[in-house]
Amino acid sequence: MGEGISLHFVTRGASSSVYAIDEREVVKLFRPAVSGEMIEREAWASRRAVELGMPAVASLRAVTMEDARGLVYPCVKGRTLLAAMRKRPWLSGRIMDSMARLQARMHETPATSGLRYLKDVLRTDIIYGPGGSALKVAALERLEDMPEGGQLLHGDFHIENVMVDGDDLKVIDWSKAALGDPAADAVRTEMLMRFGDGPEDPLTVLSRDWAARRWRASYLRASGMDRERLDAWRPLVALAWLRSRKPIRQRAFEHYMKDAAGKAGLLR
Ligand SMILES: Nc1ncnc2c1ncn2[C@@H]1O[C@H](COP(=O)(O)OP(=O)(O)O)[C@@H](O)[C@H]1O
Ligand SMILES: [Mg+2]
């Protein structure tokens, strides 16, 4: 980039720091550990999402600034859903409903191509992740019977990756996108909401669990999906997540996973 650009720090995300370039644009500068493949996927998927009519923020261009790789995006003026809930906690239920309706609408988009398949990602993560081998074998067998699907799935759909933009919501951070069955993406959101990065004090845990239940009820209503489809994916997505998840609420997550595996008949 040319000299003389002064950046104003906006916020830190899990994999990046975001700076304002000017009134209209921000640059997301990735930490060195983030692979080029992931950055390219984020750029590509954010654009494809917009082409498919999803309310995504599409990457404008790739840049390198002082050795850090980055993507430039149009600046969204509003706040994330997390910030919106903190500001007006009494609206949290309605915010969950809006988020669920948005995700259900995105999941109605026709199948597409040009990206990795979620089933392949889950298979690799289950194989190389921790976990008892009997459960892994049962899960890998079951995975083969699950529908491939071909919808563009966000893969990391949580309250810090959805932003309020005027009267609309906009989806950012497409680095974990893949093609697959929408139910797998939905169940992943449930997990992120309850066990993803973030505070884990008892009061927050209660509200996270409450929010996840509200989101799930709204998602099932908006999508018309049977809860059995979520039940079928839950243990597979949970097991795959073990490969990379931080040990947040580890005991509760183990219980959740075991329960899901039992319900899906994987623990015989
Ligand atoms: N286009 C944008 N406009 C305004 N703020 C943004 C934009 N993109 C990201 N942010 C802010 O930066 C945070 C981190 O961005 P994100 O793409 O989610 O990165 P990470 O991969 O590190 O989670 C977001 O939660 C949001 O607060
Ligand atoms: Mg993010």
PDB file of C-alpha atoms and ligand atoms in Angstrom:
ATOM      1  CA  MET A   1       0.000   0.000   0.000  1.00  0.00           C
ATOM      2  CA  GLY A   2       1.105   3.559  -0.558  1.00  0.00           C
ATOM      3  CA  GLU A   3       2.540   5.662   2.211  1.00  0.00           C
ATOM      4  CA  GLY A   4       0.576   8.200   4.138  1.00  0.00           C
ATOM      5  CA  ILE A   5      -2.383   5.993   4.965  1.00  0.00           C
ATOM      6  CA  SER A   6      -3.213   6.341   8.628  1.00  0.00           C
ATOM      7  CA  LEU A   7      -5.286   3.583  10.100  1.00  0.00           C
ATOM      8  CA  HIS A   8      -7.586   3.922  13.070  1.00  0.00           C
ATOM      9  CA  PHE A   9      -7.949   0.882  15.244  1.00  0.00           C
ATOM     10  CA  VAL A  10     -11.553  -0.365  15.430  1.00  0.00           C
ATOM     11  CA  THR A  11     -11.458  -3.724  17.209  1.00  0.00           C
ATOM     12  CA  ARG A  12      -9.728  -7.061  17.603  1.00  0.00           C
ATOM     13  CA  GLY A  13     -11.382 -10.244  16.421  1.00  0.00           C
ATOM     14  CA  ALA A  14     -10.352 -13.831  17.043  1.00  0.00           C
ATOM     15  CA  SER A  15      -8.066 -13.970  14.003  1.00  0.00           C
ATOM     16  CA  SER A  16      -7.482 -10.346  13.118  1.00  0.00           C
ATOM     17  CA  SER A  17      -7.417  -6.678  13.992  1.00  0.00           C
ATOM     18  CA  VAL A  18      -9.753  -4.350  12.139  1.00  0.00           C
ATOM     19  CA  TYR A  19      -8.814  -0.748  11.270  1.00  0.00           C
ATOM     20  CA  ALA A  20     -10.734   2.060   9.604  1.00  0.00           C
ATOM     21  CA  ILE A  21      -9.032   3.344   6.445  1.00  0.00           C
ATOM     22  CA  ASP A  22     -11.524   6.174   6.003  1.00  0.00           C
ATOM     23  CA  GLU A  23     -15.246   6.755   6.421  1.00  0.00           C
ATOM     24  CA  ARG A  24     -16.157   4.095   3.890  1.00  0.00           C
ATOM     25  CA  GLU A  25     -13.644   1.281   4.246  1.00  0.00           C
ATOM     26  CA  VAL A  26     -12.068  -0.912   6.891  1.00  0.00           C
ATOM     27  CA  VAL A  27      -9.128  -3.284   6.568  1.00  0.00           C
ATOM     28  CA  LYS A  28      -9.069  -6.603   8.384  1.00  0.00           C
ATOM     29  CA  LEU A  29      -5.416  -7.483   9.071  1.00  0.00           C
ATOM     30  CA  PHE A  30      -4.930 -11.173   9.842  1.00  0.00           C
ATOM     31  CA  ARG A  31      -2.612 -12.564  12.489  1.00  0.00           C
ATOM     32  CA  PRO A  32       0.442 -14.348  11.057  1.00  0.00           C
ATOM     33  CA  ALA A  33      -0.927 -17.790  12.015  1.00  0.00           C
ATOM     34  CA  VAL A  34      -3.879 -17.455   9.631  1.00  0.00           C
ATOM     35  CA  SER A  35      -3.252 -19.355   6.398  1.00  0.00           C
ATOM     36  CA  GLY A  36      -3.421 -17.799   2.953  1.00  0.00           C
ATOM     37  CA  GLU A  37      -5.994 -20.444   2.068  1.00  0.00           C
ATOM     38  CA  MET A  38      -8.300 -19.224   4.808  1.00  0.00           C
ATOM     39  CA  ILE A  39      -7.965 -15.597   3.717  1.00  0.00           C
ATOM     40  CA  GLU A  40      -8.679 -16.502   0.091  1.00  0.00           C
ATOM     41  CA  ARG A  41     -11.690 -18.535   1.166  1.00  0.00           C
ATOM     42  CA  GLU A  42     -13.042 -15.609   3.188  1.00  0.00           C
ATOM     43  CA  ALA A  43     -12.666 -13.235   0.233  1.00  0.00           C
ATOM     44  CA  TRP A  44     -14.202 -15.668  -2.236  1.00  0.00           C
ATOM     45  CA  ALA A  45     -17.109 -16.812  -0.047  1.00  0.00           C
ATOM     46  CA  SER A  46     -18.069 -13.278   1.010  1.00  0.00           C
ATOM     47  CA  ARG A  47     -18.349 -12.326  -2.661  1.00  0.00           C
ATOM     48  CA  ARG A  48     -20.216 -15.449  -3.665  1.00  0.00           C
ATOM     49  CA  ALA A  49     -22.649 -14.905  -0.771  1.00  0.00           C
ATOM     50  CA  VAL A  50     -23.514 -11.459  -2.134  1.00  0.00           C
ATOM     51  CA  GLU A  51     -23.866 -12.884  -5.670  1.00  0.00           C
ATOM     52  CA  LEU A  52     -26.323 -15.403  -4.242  1.00  0.00           C
ATOM     53  CA  GLY A  53     -28.362 -12.599  -2.696  1.00  0.00           C
ATOM     54  CA  MET A  54     -27.287 -13.118   0.901  1.00  0.00           C
ATOM     55  CA  PRO A  55     -26.879 -10.032   3.110  1.00  0.00           C
ATOM     56  CA  ALA A  56     -23.107 -10.415   3.352  1.00  0.00           C
ATOM     57  CA  VAL A  57     -20.333  -7.828   3.367  1.00  0.00           C
ATOM     58  CA  ALA A  58     -18.193  -8.673   0.342  1.00  0.00           C
ATOM     59  CA  SER A  59     -14.440  -8.201   0.393  1.00  0.00           C
ATOM     60  CA  LEU A  60     -13.329  -5.404  -1.970  1.00  0.00           C
ATOM     61  CA  ARG A  61      -9.639  -6.315  -2.363  1.00  0.00           C
ATOM     62  CA  ALA A  62      -6.667  -8.050  -0.773  1.00  0.00           C
ATOM     63  CA  VAL A  63      -3.782  -5.979   0.601  1.00  0.00           C
ATOM     64  CA  THR A  64      -0.487  -6.414   2.459  1.00  0.00           C
ATOM     65  CA  MET A  65       0.373  -3.826   5.101  1.00  0.00           C
ATOM     66  CA  GLU A  66       3.702  -4.015   6.941  1.00  0.00           C
ATOM     67  CA  ASP A  67       3.908  -7.747   6.259  1.00  0.00           C
ATOM     68  CA  ALA A  68       0.382  -8.420   7.494  1.00  0.00           C
ATOM     69  CA  ARG A  69      -2.077  -9.789   4.967  1.00  0.00           C
ATOM     70  CA  GLY A  70      -5.452  -8.156   4.921  1.00  0.00           C
ATOM     71  CA  LEU A  71      -8.799  -7.794   3.232  1.00  0.00           C
ATOM     72  CA  VAL A  72     -10.511  -4.467   2.649  1.00  0.00           C
ATOM     73  CA  TYR A  73     -14.274  -4.276   3.279  1.00  0.00           C
ATOM     74  CA  PRO A  74     -16.920  -1.593   3.092  1.00  0.00           C
ATOM     75  CA  CYS A  75     -17.378  -0.191   6.584  1.00  0.00           C
ATOM     76  CA  VAL A  76     -20.555  -1.288   8.338  1.00  0.00           C
ATOM     77  CA  LYS A  77     -21.667   1.632  10.493  1.00  0.00           C
ATOM     78  CA  GLY A  78     -23.643  -0.347  13.048  1.00  0.00           C
ATOM     79  CA  ARG A  79     -22.617  -2.691  15.837  1.00  0.00           C
ATOM     80  CA  THR A  80     -22.420  -6.469  16.148  1.00  0.00           C
ATOM     81  CA  LEU A  81     -25.398  -8.404  17.536  1.00  0.00           C
ATOM     82  CA  LEU A  82     -23.409  -9.000  20.733  1.00  0.00           C
ATOM     83  CA  ALA A  83     -22.933  -5.252  21.180  1.00  0.00           C
ATOM     84  CA  ALA A  84     -26.600  -4.647  20.347  1.00  0.00           C
ATOM     85  CA  MET A  85     -27.659  -7.158  23.028  1.00  0.00           C
ATOM     86  CA  ARG A  86     -25.320  -5.598  25.591  1.00  0.00           C
ATOM     87  CA  LYS A  87     -26.754  -2.158  24.840  1.00  0.00           C
ATOM     88  CA  ARG A  88     -30.397  -3.260  24.989  1.00  0.00           C
ATOM     89  CA  PRO A  89     -30.480  -6.596  26.807  1.00  0.00           C
ATOM     90  CA  TRP A  90     -34.283  -6.560  26.974  1.00  0.00           C
ATOM     91  CA  LEU A  91     -34.312  -6.932  23.166  1.00  0.00           C
ATOM     92  CA  SER A  92     -32.098 -10.044  23.232  1.00  0.00           C
ATOM     93  CA  GLY A  93     -34.973 -12.431  22.472  1.00  0.00           C
ATOM     94  CA  ARG A  94     -36.027 -10.451  19.430  1.00  0.00           C
ATOM     95  CA  ILE A  95     -32.429 -10.166  18.285  1.00  0.00           C
ATOM     96  CA  MET A  96     -32.139 -13.980  18.476  1.00  0.00           C
ATOM     97  CA  ASP A  97     -35.344 -14.293  16.434  1.00  0.00           C
ATOM     98  CA  SER A  98     -33.969 -11.953  13.734  1.00  0.00           C
ATOM     99  CA  MET A  99     -30.679 -13.802  13.630  1.00  0.00           C
ATOM    100  CA  ALA A 100     -32.470 -17.149  13.263  1.00  0.00           C
ATOM    101  CA  ARG A 101     -34.744 -15.854  10.503  1.00  0.00           C
ATOM    102  CA  LEU A 102     -31.729 -14.481   8.670  1.00  0.00           C
ATOM    103  CA  GLN A 103     -29.879 -17.790   8.883  1.00  0.00           C
ATOM    104  CA  ALA A 104     -32.968 -19.733   7.768  1.00  0.00           C
ATOM    105  CA  ARG A 105     -33.340 -17.391   4.784  1.00  0.00           C
ATOM    106  CA  MET A 106     -29.675 -17.832   3.855  1.00  0.00           C
ATOM    107  CA  HIS A 107     -30.148 -21.591   4.047  1.00  0.00           C
ATOM    108  CA  GLU A 108     -32.891 -21.440   1.403  1.00  0.00           C
ATOM    109  CA  THR A 109     -30.425 -20.282  -1.252  1.00  0.00           C
ATOM    110  CA  PRO A 110     -29.948 -22.810  -4.067  1.00  0.00           C
ATOM    111  CA  ALA A 111     -26.911 -25.079  -4.063  1.00  0.00           C
ATOM    112  CA  THR A 112     -23.720 -23.687  -5.564  1.00  0.00           C
ATOM    113  CA  SER A 113     -20.155 -24.834  -6.313  1.00  0.00           C
ATOM    114  CA  GLY A 114     -16.528 -23.745  -6.234  1.00  0.00           C
ATOM    115  CA  LEU A 115     -15.747 -24.373  -2.572  1.00  0.00           C
ATOM    116  CA  ARG A 116     -14.776 -27.239  -0.234  1.00  0.00           C
ATOM    117  CA  TYR A 117     -17.527 -29.488   1.086  1.00  0.00           C
ATOM    118  CA  LEU A 118     -18.350 -29.450   4.776  1.00  0.00           C
ATOM    119  CA  LYS A 119     -18.537 -33.233   4.926  1.00  0.00           C
ATOM    120  CA  ASP A 120     -14.884 -33.423   3.837  1.00  0.00           C
ATOM    121  CA  VAL A 121     -13.898 -30.885   6.496  1.00  0.00           C
ATOM    122  CA  LEU A 122     -15.806 -32.778   9.209  1.00  0.00           C
ATOM    123  CA  ARG A 123     -14.302 -36.114   8.145  1.00  0.00           C
ATOM    124  CA  THR A 124     -10.736 -34.757   8.395  1.00  0.00           C
ATOM    125  CA  ASP A 125     -11.406 -33.032  11.716  1.00  0.00           C
ATOM    126  CA  ILE A 126     -12.935 -36.176  13.231  1.00  0.00           C
ATOM    127  CA  ILE A 127     -10.032 -38.336  12.020  1.00  0.00           C
ATOM    128  CA  TYR A 128      -7.297 -36.010  13.298  1.00  0.00           C
ATOM    129  CA  GLY A 129      -9.103 -34.725  16.380  1.00  0.00           C
ATOM    130  CA  PRO A 130      -9.026 -36.253  19.866  1.00  0.00           C
ATOM    131  CA  GLY A 131     -11.732 -38.555  21.155  1.00  0.00           C
ATOM    132  CA  GLY A 132     -12.228 -42.257  21.758  1.00  0.00           C
ATOM    133  CA  SER A 133     -11.759 -44.402  18.700  1.00  0.00           C
ATOM    134  CA  ALA A 134     -15.063 -46.336  19.006  1.00  0.00           C
ATOM    135  CA  LEU A 135     -17.055 -43.111  18.874  1.00  0.00           C
ATOM    136  CA  LYS A 136     -14.894 -41.809  16.032  1.00  0.00           C
ATOM    137  CA  VAL A 137     -15.448 -44.934  13.949  1.00  0.00           C
ATOM    138  CA  ALA A 138     -19.207 -44.822  14.528  1.00  0.00           C
ATOM    139  CA  ALA A 139     -19.287 -41.111  13.684  1.00  0.00           C
ATOM    140  CA  LEU A 140     -17.240 -41.543  10.490  1.00  0.00           C
ATOM    141  CA  GLU A 141     -19.577 -44.297   9.342  1.00  0.00           C
ATOM    142  CA  ARG A 142     -22.609 -42.181  10.090  1.00  0.00           C
ATOM    143  CA  LEU A 143     -21.100 -39.181   8.315  1.00  0.00           C
ATOM    144  CA  GLU A 144     -21.075 -41.116   5.048  1.00  0.00           C
ATOM    145  CA  ASP A 145     -24.864 -41.582   5.310  1.00  0.00           C
ATOM    146  CA  MET A 146     -25.527 -37.883   5.868  1.00  0.00           C
ATOM    147  CA  PRO A 147     -26.664 -35.702   2.961  1.00  0.00           C
ATOM    148  CA  GLU A 148     -23.870 -33.897   1.111  1.00  0.00           C
ATOM    149  CA  GLY A 149     -25.956 -30.777   0.467  1.00  0.00           C
ATOM    150  CA  GLY A 150     -24.556 -27.967  -1.623  1.00  0.00           C
ATOM    151  CA  GLN A 151     -25.657 -24.716  -0.037  1.00  0.00           C
ATOM    152  CA  LEU A 152     -23.113 -22.052   0.794  1.00  0.00           C
ATOM    153  CA  LEU A 153     -22.791 -22.310   4.585  1.00  0.00           C
ATOM    154  CA  HIS A 154     -21.138 -19.623   6.681  1.00  0.00           C
ATOM    155  CA  GLY A 155     -19.622 -22.053   9.195  1.00  0.00           C
ATOM    156  CA  ASP A 156     -19.068 -19.496  11.976  1.00  0.00           C
ATOM    157  CA  PHE A 157     -22.480 -17.876  12.296  1.00  0.00           C
ATOM    158  CA  HIS A 158     -22.524 -16.256  15.739  1.00  0.00           C
ATOM    159  CA  ILE A 159     -23.420 -12.947  17.354  1.00  0.00           C
ATOM    160  CA  GLU A 160     -20.079 -11.280  16.638  1.00  0.00           C
ATOM    161  CA  ASN A 161     -20.188 -12.174  12.954  1.00  0.00           C
ATOM    162  CA  VAL A 162     -23.543 -10.538  12.294  1.00  0.00           C
ATOM    163  CA  MET A 163     -23.754  -6.748  12.309  1.00  0.00           C
ATOM    164  CA  VAL A 164     -26.651  -4.338  12.408  1.00  0.00           C
ATOM    165  CA  ASP A 165     -26.610  -2.064   9.356  1.00  0.00           C
ATOM    166  CA  GLY A 166     -29.452   0.441   9.612  1.00  0.00           C
ATOM    167  CA  ASP A 167     -32.618  -1.665   9.459  1.00  0.00           C
ATOM    168  CA  ASP A 168     -30.763  -4.650   8.012  1.00  0.00           C
ATOM    169  CA  LEU A 169     -28.396  -7.312   9.299  1.00  0.00           C
ATOM    170  CA  LYS A 170     -25.111  -8.006   7.501  1.00  0.00           C
ATOM    171  CA  VAL A 171     -22.994 -11.128   7.779  1.00  0.00           C
ATOM    172  CA  ILE A 172     -19.193 -10.805   8.019  1.00  0.00           C
ATOM    173  CA  ASP A 173     -16.237 -13.177   8.511  1.00  0.00           C
ATOM    174  CA  TRP A 174     -16.711 -15.917   5.897  1.00  0.00           C
ATOM    175  CA  SER A 175     -13.361 -17.656   6.550  1.00  0.00           C
ATOM    176  CA  LYS A 176     -14.962 -20.961   7.611  1.00  0.00           C
ATOM    177  CA  ALA A 177     -17.410 -21.203   4.720  1.00  0.00           C
ATOM    178  CA  ALA A 178     -18.126 -24.533   3.049  1.00  0.00           C
ATOM    179  CA  LEU A 179     -20.799 -26.210   0.939  1.00  0.00           C
ATOM    180  CA  GLY A 180     -23.167 -28.574   2.663  1.00  0.00           C
ATOM    181  CA  ASP A 181     -26.426 -29.343   4.425  1.00  0.00           C
ATOM    182  CA  PRO A 182     -27.900 -26.267   6.175  1.00  0.00           C
ATOM    183  CA  ALA A 183     -28.794 -28.336   9.260  1.00  0.00           C
ATOM    184  CA  ALA A 184     -25.067 -28.825   9.963  1.00  0.00           C
ATOM    185  CA  ASP A 185     -24.503 -25.066   9.864  1.00  0.00           C
ATOM    186  CA  ALA A 186     -27.465 -24.484  12.163  1.00  0.00           C
ATOM    187  CA  VAL A 187     -26.260 -26.969  14.751  1.00  0.00           C
ATOM    188  CA  ARG A 188     -22.848 -25.351  14.671  1.00  0.00           C
ATOM    189  CA  THR A 189     -24.453 -22.020  15.567  1.00  0.00           C
ATOM    190  CA  GLU A 190     -26.128 -23.651  18.557  1.00  0.00           C
ATOM    191  CA  MET A 191     -22.698 -24.882  19.701  1.00  0.00           C
ATOM    192  CA  LEU A 192     -20.964 -21.543  19.147  1.00  0.00           C
ATOM    193  CA  MET A 193     -23.650 -19.799  21.097  1.00  0.00           C
ATOM    194  CA  ARG A 194     -23.360 -22.111  24.103  1.00  0.00           C
ATOM    195  CA  PHE A 195     -19.717 -23.222  24.061  1.00  0.00           C
ATOM    196  CA  GLY A 196     -17.866 -20.822  21.765  1.00  0.00           C
ATOM    197  CA  ASP A 197     -15.299 -18.192  22.744  1.00  0.00           C
ATOM    198  CA  GLY A 198     -16.569 -15.679  25.260  1.00  0.00           C
ATOM    199  CA  PRO A 199     -17.286 -15.209  28.936  1.00  0.00           C
ATOM    200  CA  GLU A 200     -18.181 -18.323  30.937  1.00  0.00           C
ATOM    201  CA  ASP A 201     -19.208 -16.939  34.319  1.00  0.00           C
ATOM    202  CA  PRO A 202     -22.405 -18.597  35.619  1.00  0.00           C
ATOM    203  CA  LEU A 203     -24.717 -15.703  34.805  1.00  0.00           C
ATOM    204  CA  THR A 204     -23.427 -15.361  31.247  1.00  0.00           C
ATOM    205  CA  VAL A 205     -23.612 -19.130  30.785  1.00  0.00           C
ATOM    206  CA  LEU A 206     -27.282 -19.043  31.765  1.00  0.00           C
ATOM    207  CA  SER A 207     -28.027 -16.307  29.272  1.00  0.00           C
ATOM    208  CA  ARG A 208     -26.004 -18.013  26.544  1.00  0.00           C
ATOM    209  CA  ASP A 209     -27.956 -21.244  27.028  1.00  0.00           C
ATOM    210  CA  TRP A 210     -31.210 -19.305  27.084  1.00  0.00           C
ATOM    211  CA  ALA A 211     -30.240 -17.443  23.884  1.00  0.00           C
ATOM    212  CA  ALA A 212     -29.322 -20.721  22.157  1.00  0.00           C
ATOM    213  CA  ARG A 213     -32.732 -22.205  23.015  1.00  0.00           C
ATOM    214  CA  ARG A 214     -34.536 -19.127  21.759  1.00  0.00           C
ATOM    215  CA  TRP A 215     -32.437 -19.089  18.584  1.00  0.00           C
ATOM    216  CA  ARG A 216     -33.141 -22.818  17.961  1.00  0.00           C
ATOM    217  CA  ALA A 217     -36.908 -22.501  18.401  1.00  0.00           C
ATOM    218  CA  SER A 218     -36.940 -19.516  16.022  1.00  0.00           C
ATOM    219  CA  TYR A 219     -34.697 -21.247  13.502  1.00  0.00           C
ATOM    220  CA  LEU A 220     -36.901 -24.366  13.416  1.00  0.00           C
ATOM    221  CA  ARG A 221     -40.001 -22.211  13.011  1.00  0.00           C
ATOM    222  CA  ALA A 222     -38.497 -20.018  10.280  1.00  0.00           C
ATOM    223  CA  SER A 223     -36.942 -22.861   8.298  1.00  0.00           C
ATOM    224  CA  GLY A 224     -39.692 -25.435   8.806  1.00  0.00           C
ATOM    225  CA  MET A 225     -36.917 -27.936   9.554  1.00  0.00           C
ATOM    226  CA  ASP A 226     -37.540 -30.990  11.765  1.00  0.00           C
ATOM    227  CA  ARG A 227     -35.472 -30.983  14.927  1.00  0.00           C
ATOM    228  CA  GLU A 228     -34.369 -34.533  14.060  1.00  0.00           C
ATOM    229  CA  ARG A 229     -32.183 -33.095  11.317  1.00  0.00           C
ATOM    230  CA  LEU A 230     -30.316 -31.047  13.910  1.00  0.00           C
ATOM    231  CA  ASP A 231     -30.163 -34.079  16.211  1.00  0.00           C
ATOM    232  CA  ALA A 232     -28.555 -36.150  13.453  1.00  0.00           C
ATOM    233  CA  TRP A 233     -25.755 -33.645  12.774  1.00  0.00           C
ATOM    234  CA  ARG A 234     -25.131 -32.579  16.387  1.00  0.00           C
ATOM    235  CA  PRO A 235     -22.709 -35.327  17.511  1.00  0.00           C
ATOM    236  CA  LEU A 236     -20.785 -35.222  14.222  1.00  0.00           C
ATOM    237  CA  VAL A 237     -20.280 -31.468  14.264  1.00  0.00           C
ATOM    238  CA  ALA A 238     -19.435 -31.582  17.996  1.00  0.00           C
ATOM    239  CA  LEU A 239     -16.848 -34.326  17.553  1.00  0.00           C
ATOM    240  CA  ALA A 240     -15.210 -32.488  14.648  1.00  0.00           C
ATOM    241  CA  TRP A 241     -15.088 -29.287  16.697  1.00  0.00           C
ATOM    242  CA  LEU A 242     -12.937 -31.030  19.332  1.00  0.00           C
ATOM    243  CA  ARG A 243     -10.004 -30.678  16.970  1.00  0.00           C
ATOM    244  CA  SER A 244      -9.889 -26.903  17.244  1.00  0.00           C
ATOM    245  CA  ARG A 245     -12.148 -25.683  20.023  1.00  0.00           C
ATOM    246  CA  LYS A 246     -10.831 -24.009  23.152  1.00  0.00           C
ATOM    247  CA  PRO A 247     -11.730 -25.768  26.392  1.00  0.00           C
ATOM    248  CA  ILE A 248     -14.562 -23.415  27.262  1.00  0.00           C
ATOM    249  CA  ARG A 249     -17.097 -25.138  29.537  1.00  0.00           C
ATOM    250  CA  GLN A 250     -15.293 -28.396  28.842  1.00  0.00           C
ATOM    251  CA  ARG A 251     -17.362 -30.580  31.187  1.00  0.00           C
ATOM    252  CA  ALA A 252     -20.652 -29.187  29.927  1.00  0.00           C
ATOM    253  CA  PHE A 253     -19.518 -29.659  26.325  1.00  0.00           C
ATOM    254  CA  GLU A 254     -18.524 -33.280  26.969  1.00  0.00           C
ATOM    255  CA  HIS A 255     -21.939 -33.892  28.467  1.00  0.00           C
ATOM    256  CA  TYR A 256     -23.626 -32.195  25.478  1.00  0.00           C
ATOM    257  CA  MET A 257     -21.629 -34.297  23.035  1.00  0.00           C
ATOM    258  CA  LYS A 258     -22.273 -37.564  24.847  1.00  0.00           C
ATOM    259  CA  ASP A 259     -25.961 -36.803  25.030  1.00  0.00           C
ATOM    260  CA  ALA A 260     -26.033 -35.983  21.313  1.00  0.00           C
ATOM    261  CA  ALA A 261     -24.119 -39.157  20.442  1.00  0.00           C
ATOM    262  CA  GLY A 262     -26.505 -41.256  22.548  1.00  0.00           C
ATOM    263  CA  LYS A 263     -29.586 -39.703  20.960  1.00  0.00           C
ATOM    264  CA  ALA A 264     -28.168 -40.344  17.489  1.00  0.00           C
ATOM    265  CA  GLY A 265     -27.465 -43.993  18.362  1.00  0.00           C
ATOM    266  CA  LEU A 266     -23.671 -43.682  18.118  1.00  0.00           C
ATOM    267  CA  LEU A 267     -22.881 -45.099  21.567  1.00  0.00           C
ATOM    268  CA  ARG A 268     -23.897 -48.723  21.159  1.00  0.00           C
TER     269      ARG A 268
HETATM  270  N1  LIG B   1     -16.906  -4.382   7.459  1.00  0.00           N
HETATM  271  C1  LIG B   1     -16.854  -4.070   8.755  1.00  0.00           C
HETATM  272  N2  LIG B   1     -17.305  -2.875   9.208  1.00  0.00           N
HETATM  273  C2  LIG B   1     -17.246  -2.564  10.536  1.00  0.00           C
HETATM  274  N3  LIG B   1     -16.760  -3.388  11.495  1.00  0.00           N
HETATM  275  C3  LIG B   1     -16.302  -4.600  11.116  1.00  0.00           C
HETATM  276  C4  LIG B   1     -16.318  -5.003   9.731  1.00  0.00           C
HETATM  277  N4  LIG B   1     -15.799  -6.239   9.661  1.00  0.00           N
HETATM  278  C5  LIG B   1     -15.468  -6.588  10.921  1.00  0.00           C
HETATM  279  N5  LIG B   1     -15.772  -5.625  11.808  1.00  0.00           N
HETATM  280  C6  LIG B   1     -15.575  -5.674  13.272  1.00  0.00           C
HETATM  281  O1  LIG B   1     -14.409  -6.423  13.535  1.00  0.00           O
HETATM  282  C7  LIG B   1     -14.710  -7.606  14.301  1.00  0.00           C
HETATM  283  C8  LIG B   1     -13.817  -8.740  13.813  1.00  0.00           C
HETATM  284  O2  LIG B   1     -14.075  -8.998  12.445  1.00  0.00           O
HETATM  285  P1  LIG B   1     -14.196 -10.471  11.897  1.00  0.00           P
HETATM  286  O3  LIG B   1     -14.290 -10.404  10.410  1.00  0.00           O
HETATM  287  O4  LIG B   1     -15.287 -11.168  12.613  1.00  0.00           O
HETATM  288  O5  LIG B   1     -12.767 -11.055  12.300  1.00  0.00           O
HETATM  289  P2  LIG B   1     -12.280 -12.364  13.093  1.00  0.00           P
HETATM  290  O6  LIG B   1     -12.026 -13.395  12.028  1.00  0.00           O
HETATM  291  O7  LIG B   1     -11.003 -11.949  13.750  1.00  0.00           O
HETATM  292  O8  LIG B   1     -13.365 -12.768  14.041  1.00  0.00           O
HETATM  293  C9  LIG B   1     -16.202  -7.830  14.075  1.00  0.00           C
HETATM  294  O9  LIG B   1     -16.805  -8.559  15.147  1.00  0.00           O
HETATM  295  C10 LIG B   1     -16.718  -6.404  13.985  1.00  0.00           C
HETATM  296  O10 LIG B   1     -16.856  -5.843  15.272  1.00  0.00           O
HETATM  297 MG    MG B   2     -15.401 -12.956  13.628  1.00  0.00          MG
END
